[in-house]
Short mmCIF file of C-alpha atoms in Angstrom, two decimals:
data_model
loop_
_atom_site.label_atom_id
_atom_site.label_comp_id
_atom_site.label_asym_id
_atom_site.label_seq_id
_atom_site.Cartn_x
_atom_site.Cartn_y
_atom_site.Cartn_z
CA MET E 18 8.67 -43.15 204.34
CA LYS E 19 6.20 -45.43 206.17
CA TYR E 20 5.62 -43.58 209.43
CA ARG E 21 5.93 -40.13 210.36
CA PHE E 22 5.15 -38.46 213.69
CA ILE E 23 5.27 -34.92 215.15
CA ARG E 24 7.97 -34.15 217.76
CA PHE E 25 7.73 -30.93 219.93
CA PRO E 26 10.41 -28.20 219.91
CA GLY E 27 13.91 -29.59 220.55
CA GLY E 28 12.71 -32.89 219.32
CA LYS E 29 10.99 -33.69 222.36
CA CYS E 30 8.32 -36.68 222.46
CA LYS E 31 6.33 -35.46 225.24
CA ALA E 32 4.36 -32.19 225.99
CA MET E 33 2.37 -30.97 229.15
CA THR E 34 -0.20 -28.37 229.34
CA LEU E 35 -2.69 -26.83 232.00
CA SER E 36 -6.13 -25.25 231.50
CA TYR E 37 -8.00 -23.38 234.33
CA ASP E 38 -11.35 -21.65 234.25
CA ASP E 39 -13.06 -18.62 235.56
CA GLY E 40 -10.45 -16.13 236.63
CA ASN E 41 -11.02 -16.84 240.30
CA ILE E 42 -8.76 -15.00 242.93
CA ASN E 43 -7.02 -18.40 243.70
CA ASP E 44 -5.28 -18.03 240.11
CA ILE E 45 -3.04 -15.99 241.89
CA ARG E 46 -1.52 -18.63 244.41
CA LEU E 47 -2.12 -21.41 241.42
CA VAL E 48 0.13 -19.25 238.86
CA GLU E 49 2.91 -18.90 241.59
CA ILE E 50 3.00 -22.70 242.19
CA MET E 51 2.92 -23.26 238.27
CA ASN E 52 5.85 -20.75 237.85
CA ARG E 53 7.84 -22.44 240.60
CA TYR E 54 7.69 -25.96 239.07
CA GLY E 55 8.06 -24.60 235.27
CA LEU E 56 4.49 -25.47 234.47
CA LYS E 57 2.47 -23.59 231.62
CA GLY E 58 -1.00 -23.09 231.09
CA THR E 59 -4.23 -21.40 229.80
CA PHE E 60 -6.60 -19.30 232.01
CA ASN E 61 -10.12 -19.36 230.54
CA LEU E 62 -11.70 -15.88 231.45
CA PRO E 63 -15.58 -15.19 231.26
CA GLY E 64 -17.27 -11.94 231.36
CA THR E 65 -16.73 -8.76 229.68
CA SER E 66 -14.74 -6.68 232.42
CA PHE E 67 -12.68 -7.27 235.57
CA PRO E 68 -13.73 -5.62 238.77
CA GLU E 69 -11.51 -2.65 240.12
CA THR E 70 -10.86 -4.56 243.43
CA MET E 71 -10.91 -8.24 244.75
CA GLU E 72 -13.15 -7.27 247.64
CA ASN E 73 -15.93 -9.57 246.40
CA GLY E 74 -13.79 -12.54 247.32
CA TRP E 75 -14.06 -14.09 243.73
CA HIS E 76 -12.67 -12.64 240.47
CA ILE E 77 -9.37 -11.16 239.96
CA SER E 78 -9.00 -7.34 239.56
CA ALA E 79 -8.20 -5.51 236.45
CA GLU E 80 -4.77 -4.73 237.77
CA VAL E 81 -3.89 -8.37 238.59
CA ALA E 82 -5.36 -9.67 235.53
CA ARG E 83 -3.09 -7.59 233.35
CA THR E 84 -0.10 -8.73 235.02
CA LEU E 85 -0.82 -12.09 236.19
CA TYR E 86 -0.77 -14.58 233.29
CA PHE E 87 1.17 -13.40 230.07
CA PRO E 88 4.56 -12.22 231.69
CA ALA E 89 5.00 -15.79 232.96
CA GLY E 90 4.31 -17.48 229.92
CA HIS E 91 0.64 -18.51 230.29
CA ASP E 92 -2.05 -17.25 228.04
CA VAL E 93 -5.85 -16.42 228.29
CA ALA E 94 -8.85 -17.81 226.44
CA ILE E 95 -12.57 -17.30 226.11
CA HIS E 96 -14.85 -18.46 228.48
CA GLY E 97 -18.11 -16.72 227.37
CA ALA E 98 -19.28 -13.30 228.26
CA THR E 99 -22.08 -14.78 230.57
CA HIS E 100 -20.77 -18.33 231.10
CA MET E 101 -23.44 -19.51 229.04
CA ALA E 102 -23.85 -23.21 228.12
CA PRO E 103 -23.83 -22.76 224.27
CA ALA E 104 -25.56 -25.99 223.62
CA LEU E 105 -28.58 -24.94 225.32
CA ALA E 106 -28.71 -21.49 223.78
CA ALA E 107 -29.95 -20.23 220.43
CA PRO E 108 -26.79 -20.07 218.08
CA LYS E 109 -27.15 -16.20 217.77
CA ASP E 110 -26.95 -15.95 221.42
CA ALA E 111 -24.08 -18.41 221.83
CA ILE E 112 -22.12 -16.65 219.18
CA ARG E 113 -22.76 -13.27 220.85
CA ASP E 114 -21.52 -14.65 223.92
CA VAL E 115 -18.42 -15.83 222.61
CA LEU E 116 -17.60 -12.74 220.60
CA ASP E 117 -18.39 -10.45 223.30
CA CYS E 118 -15.92 -12.15 225.41
CA ARG E 119 -13.27 -12.42 222.84
CA SER E 120 -13.85 -8.59 222.12
CA PHE E 121 -13.32 -7.75 225.67
CA LEU E 122 -10.20 -9.98 226.18
CA GLU E 123 -8.47 -8.77 222.94
CA LYS E 124 -9.00 -5.08 223.87
CA PHE E 125 -7.92 -5.54 227.43
CA TYR E 126 -4.65 -7.54 226.51
CA GLY E 127 -3.99 -5.99 223.06
CA ARG E 128 -3.64 -9.57 221.65
CA ILE E 129 -5.71 -11.77 219.27
CA ILE E 130 -7.41 -14.48 221.33
CA ARG E 131 -8.82 -17.54 219.20
CA GLY E 132 -8.91 -20.33 221.79
CA MET E 133 -11.65 -21.09 224.33
CA ALA E 134 -13.13 -23.50 226.86
CA TYR E 135 -16.62 -24.53 226.95
CA PRO E 136 -18.66 -23.05 229.75
CA ASP E 137 -20.74 -24.49 232.04
CA LEU E 138 -21.88 -27.96 231.01
CA GLY E 139 -19.43 -28.38 228.35
CA THR E 140 -21.69 -29.86 226.01
CA ILE E 141 -20.39 -29.93 222.38
CA THR E 142 -22.25 -30.23 219.29
CA ALA E 143 -21.63 -30.33 215.50
CA GLU E 144 -23.43 -27.26 214.89
CA MET E 145 -21.61 -25.54 217.68
CA LYS E 146 -18.34 -26.47 216.07
CA THR E 147 -19.49 -25.17 212.90
CA TYR E 148 -20.20 -21.63 213.78
CA LEU E 149 -17.19 -21.27 216.30
CA LYS E 150 -14.94 -22.17 213.18
CA LEU E 151 -16.76 -19.42 211.02
CA ILE E 152 -16.13 -16.94 213.85
CA GLY E 153 -12.60 -17.63 213.99
CA ILE E 154 -12.27 -19.84 217.10
CA THR E 155 -9.17 -22.26 216.57
CA TYR E 156 -9.69 -24.57 219.42
CA ALA E 157 -11.97 -25.31 222.44
CA ARG E 158 -11.54 -27.57 225.43
CA GLY E 159 -14.33 -29.78 226.65
CA LEU E 160 -14.91 -31.38 229.91
CA THR E 161 -14.76 -35.24 229.32
CA LEU E 162 -11.67 -36.97 230.56
CA THR E 163 -9.71 -39.43 228.37
CA HIS E 164 -7.00 -40.42 230.60
CA SER E 165 -4.95 -40.85 227.36
CA PHE E 166 -2.27 -38.77 225.95
CA SER E 167 -3.34 -38.54 222.34
CA LEU E 168 -3.18 -35.20 220.46
CA PRO E 169 -6.51 -33.91 219.44
CA THR E 170 -8.07 -34.95 216.08
CA ASP E 171 -10.51 -32.25 216.36
CA TRP E 172 -9.36 -28.96 217.99
CA LEU E 173 -12.85 -27.68 218.51
CA GLU E 174 -13.48 -30.81 220.86
CA TRP E 175 -10.16 -31.00 222.67
CA THR E 176 -10.55 -33.46 225.48
CA PRO E 177 -8.15 -33.28 228.37
CA THR E 178 -6.49 -36.13 229.95
CA THR E 179 -7.37 -35.43 233.47
CA ARG E 180 -8.47 -32.79 235.93
CA ASN E 181 -6.98 -31.66 239.36
CA ARG E 182 -9.64 -33.45 241.37
CA ASP E 183 -9.53 -36.65 239.62
CA PRO E 184 -8.78 -39.56 241.93
CA LYS E 185 -6.30 -41.14 239.10
CA LEU E 186 -4.25 -37.89 238.62
CA MET E 187 -1.14 -38.97 240.11
CA GLU E 188 -1.50 -42.40 238.71
CA THR E 189 -2.09 -40.89 235.28
CA LEU E 190 0.85 -38.66 235.72
CA GLU E 191 3.27 -41.50 236.49
CA LYS E 192 2.07 -43.35 233.40
CA PHE E 193 2.84 -40.35 231.44
CA LEU E 194 6.23 -39.74 233.10
CA ALA E 195 7.20 -43.47 232.46
CA ALA E 196 6.21 -43.56 228.82
CA ASP E 197 8.89 -43.36 226.13
CA PRO E 198 7.49 -43.23 222.59
CA ARG E 199 10.92 -43.90 221.40
CA ALA E 200 11.16 -47.29 222.86
CA GLU E 201 7.75 -48.44 221.11
CA TYR E 202 7.54 -50.43 217.99
CA ILE E 203 8.23 -48.07 214.83
CA SER E 204 4.47 -47.64 214.13
CA HIS E 205 3.57 -46.67 217.65
CA ARG E 206 5.98 -43.71 218.41
CA GLU E 207 3.22 -40.93 218.52
CA SER E 208 4.21 -38.06 220.52
CA LEU E 209 2.33 -37.78 223.98
CA LEU E 210 0.38 -34.93 225.57
CA PHE E 211 -0.59 -34.62 229.16
CA TYR E 212 -3.53 -32.12 229.57
CA MET E 213 -4.92 -31.19 232.95
CA TRP E 214 -7.93 -28.94 233.65
CA GLY E 215 -9.80 -27.59 236.69
CA HIS E 216 -10.58 -24.55 238.76
CA SER E 217 -8.09 -22.88 241.08
CA PHE E 218 -10.88 -22.37 243.71
CA GLU E 219 -10.97 -26.38 243.99
CA PHE E 220 -7.79 -26.23 246.05
CA GLN E 221 -9.54 -24.24 248.78
CA PRO E 222 -9.46 -24.16 251.63
CA ASP E 223 -7.24 -27.22 252.17
CA ASN E 224 -6.38 -29.00 248.90
CA TRP E 225 -3.47 -26.99 247.75
CA HIS E 226 -1.22 -30.07 248.57
CA ILE E 227 -2.63 -31.75 245.37
CA MET E 228 -1.18 -28.95 243.30
CA GLU E 229 2.02 -28.80 244.96
CA ASP E 230 2.55 -32.61 245.03
CA PHE E 231 1.71 -32.53 241.33
CA GLY E 232 3.92 -29.68 240.53
CA ALA E 233 6.84 -31.38 242.16
CA ARG E 234 6.44 -34.39 240.40
CA ALA E 235 5.27 -33.10 236.94
CA GLY E 236 7.98 -30.10 236.44
CA GLY E 237 11.56 -30.24 235.56
CA HIS E 238 11.65 -32.94 233.37
CA ASP E 239 14.02 -32.30 230.22
CA ASP E 240 12.02 -34.58 227.98
CA ILE E 241 8.75 -32.54 228.48
CA TRP E 242 7.83 -29.39 226.58
CA TYR E 243 5.85 -27.22 228.95
CA ALA E 244 3.65 -25.05 226.96
CA ASN E 245 0.21 -23.24 227.26
CA ASN E 246 -2.71 -24.32 225.00
CA THR E 247 -2.28 -21.71 222.29
CA GLU E 248 1.50 -23.04 222.05
CA ILE E 249 0.53 -26.36 221.60
CA TYR E 250 -2.28 -25.67 218.89
CA GLU E 251 -0.05 -23.35 216.90
CA TYR E 252 2.87 -25.76 216.84
CA CYS E 253 0.70 -28.64 215.77
CA HIS E 254 -1.01 -26.37 213.22
CA ALA E 255 2.44 -25.45 211.69
CA TYR E 256 3.51 -29.16 211.58
CA ASP E 257 0.34 -30.11 209.67
CA GLN E 258 1.28 -27.35 207.18
CA LEU E 259 4.53 -29.22 206.14
CA VAL E 260 4.54 -30.09 202.56
CA PHE E 261 6.18 -33.41 201.36
CA SER E 262 7.14 -34.47 197.86
CA CYS E 263 5.15 -37.41 196.29
CA ASP E 264 7.87 -39.59 197.00
CA ASN E 265 8.66 -38.41 200.32
CA THR E 266 12.18 -37.61 199.63
CA MET E 267 11.69 -33.86 200.21
CA VAL E 268 9.89 -31.70 202.82
CA TYR E 269 9.10 -28.04 202.61
CA ASN E 270 8.54 -25.85 205.77
CA PRO E 271 6.06 -22.97 204.55
CA THR E 272 5.46 -21.66 208.11
CA GLN E 273 7.41 -19.18 210.47
CA THR E 274 7.72 -22.04 212.97
CA ARG E 275 10.87 -24.36 213.39
CA ILE E 276 9.62 -27.93 213.40
CA TRP E 277 10.68 -31.22 214.55
CA PHE E 278 9.43 -34.77 213.34
CA ASP E 279 10.29 -38.46 213.41
CA ALA E 280 10.23 -40.38 210.13
CA ASP E 281 10.89 -44.25 210.22
CA GLY E 282 12.71 -43.80 213.40
CA GLU E 283 15.15 -41.00 212.49
CA ARG E 284 14.54 -37.44 213.99
CA TYR E 285 14.51 -34.29 211.61
CA GLU E 286 14.62 -30.65 212.21
CA ILE E 287 13.28 -28.12 209.59
CA ALA E 288 13.74 -24.25 209.65
CA PRO E 289 11.12 -21.85 208.50
CA GLY E 290 11.22 -21.63 204.63
CA GLU E 291 13.58 -24.59 204.36
CA THR E 292 13.42 -27.37 201.98
CA LEU E 293 14.92 -30.70 203.45
CA ASN E 294 16.08 -33.76 201.52
CA LEU E 295 15.09 -36.99 203.02
CA PRO E 296 16.69 -40.31 202.54
#
């Protein structure tokens, strides 16, 4: 075996995920659009409480927060108790900001939450990534745009492809839709990920056509796996746990996830706990 590449559920070569910050009331309309077009994403929520009503015109209420995201296949992640830029804070304060937000979200939703998006400036340091790993954060999204479709090599510095106010948004999307890793030379058949981030308030008052146009073009493609951030991370993490024999003639899946991969141009599927013989 010379070349091996991850494939997404169903053997797909492409995946798409969205990421939106701050828990703004415009998330309601954004989620409706995403649901209509079959898009999935993660909503990064700051603070340690939700207001009882939305009369302040900014944050969603506790009642809306409880039912808006998870039932439609989206998820939530940490965005800091005080929306603090962690690179500008003392480590103990930045750690507390992450943990307080995580503790609140886990109690509110009754779920373990290990992902986050860096608040404010989005600055990332090696020290910060070290303590995030120590306190159980498995992935964290930054702000730098890559305009590429590569999977992360460092999940604590997950850089998105684009954002919703990027002038190159639709151009980048068209490039992604046209790509077919299976048609590339055998050593360049990496799976592709399109990752868009933003804030739902950026569509106000008259930019909702951006999201409508994006959703209409991006959704409904049979060759794309639409997933939230956590699903992307967990699937890739499971793939990384596959165990291959020294001569690459056997592979064992120790996880609870069904996994697909490409080896020298052939697609394989391996069930949880299965050992597969390879040619």
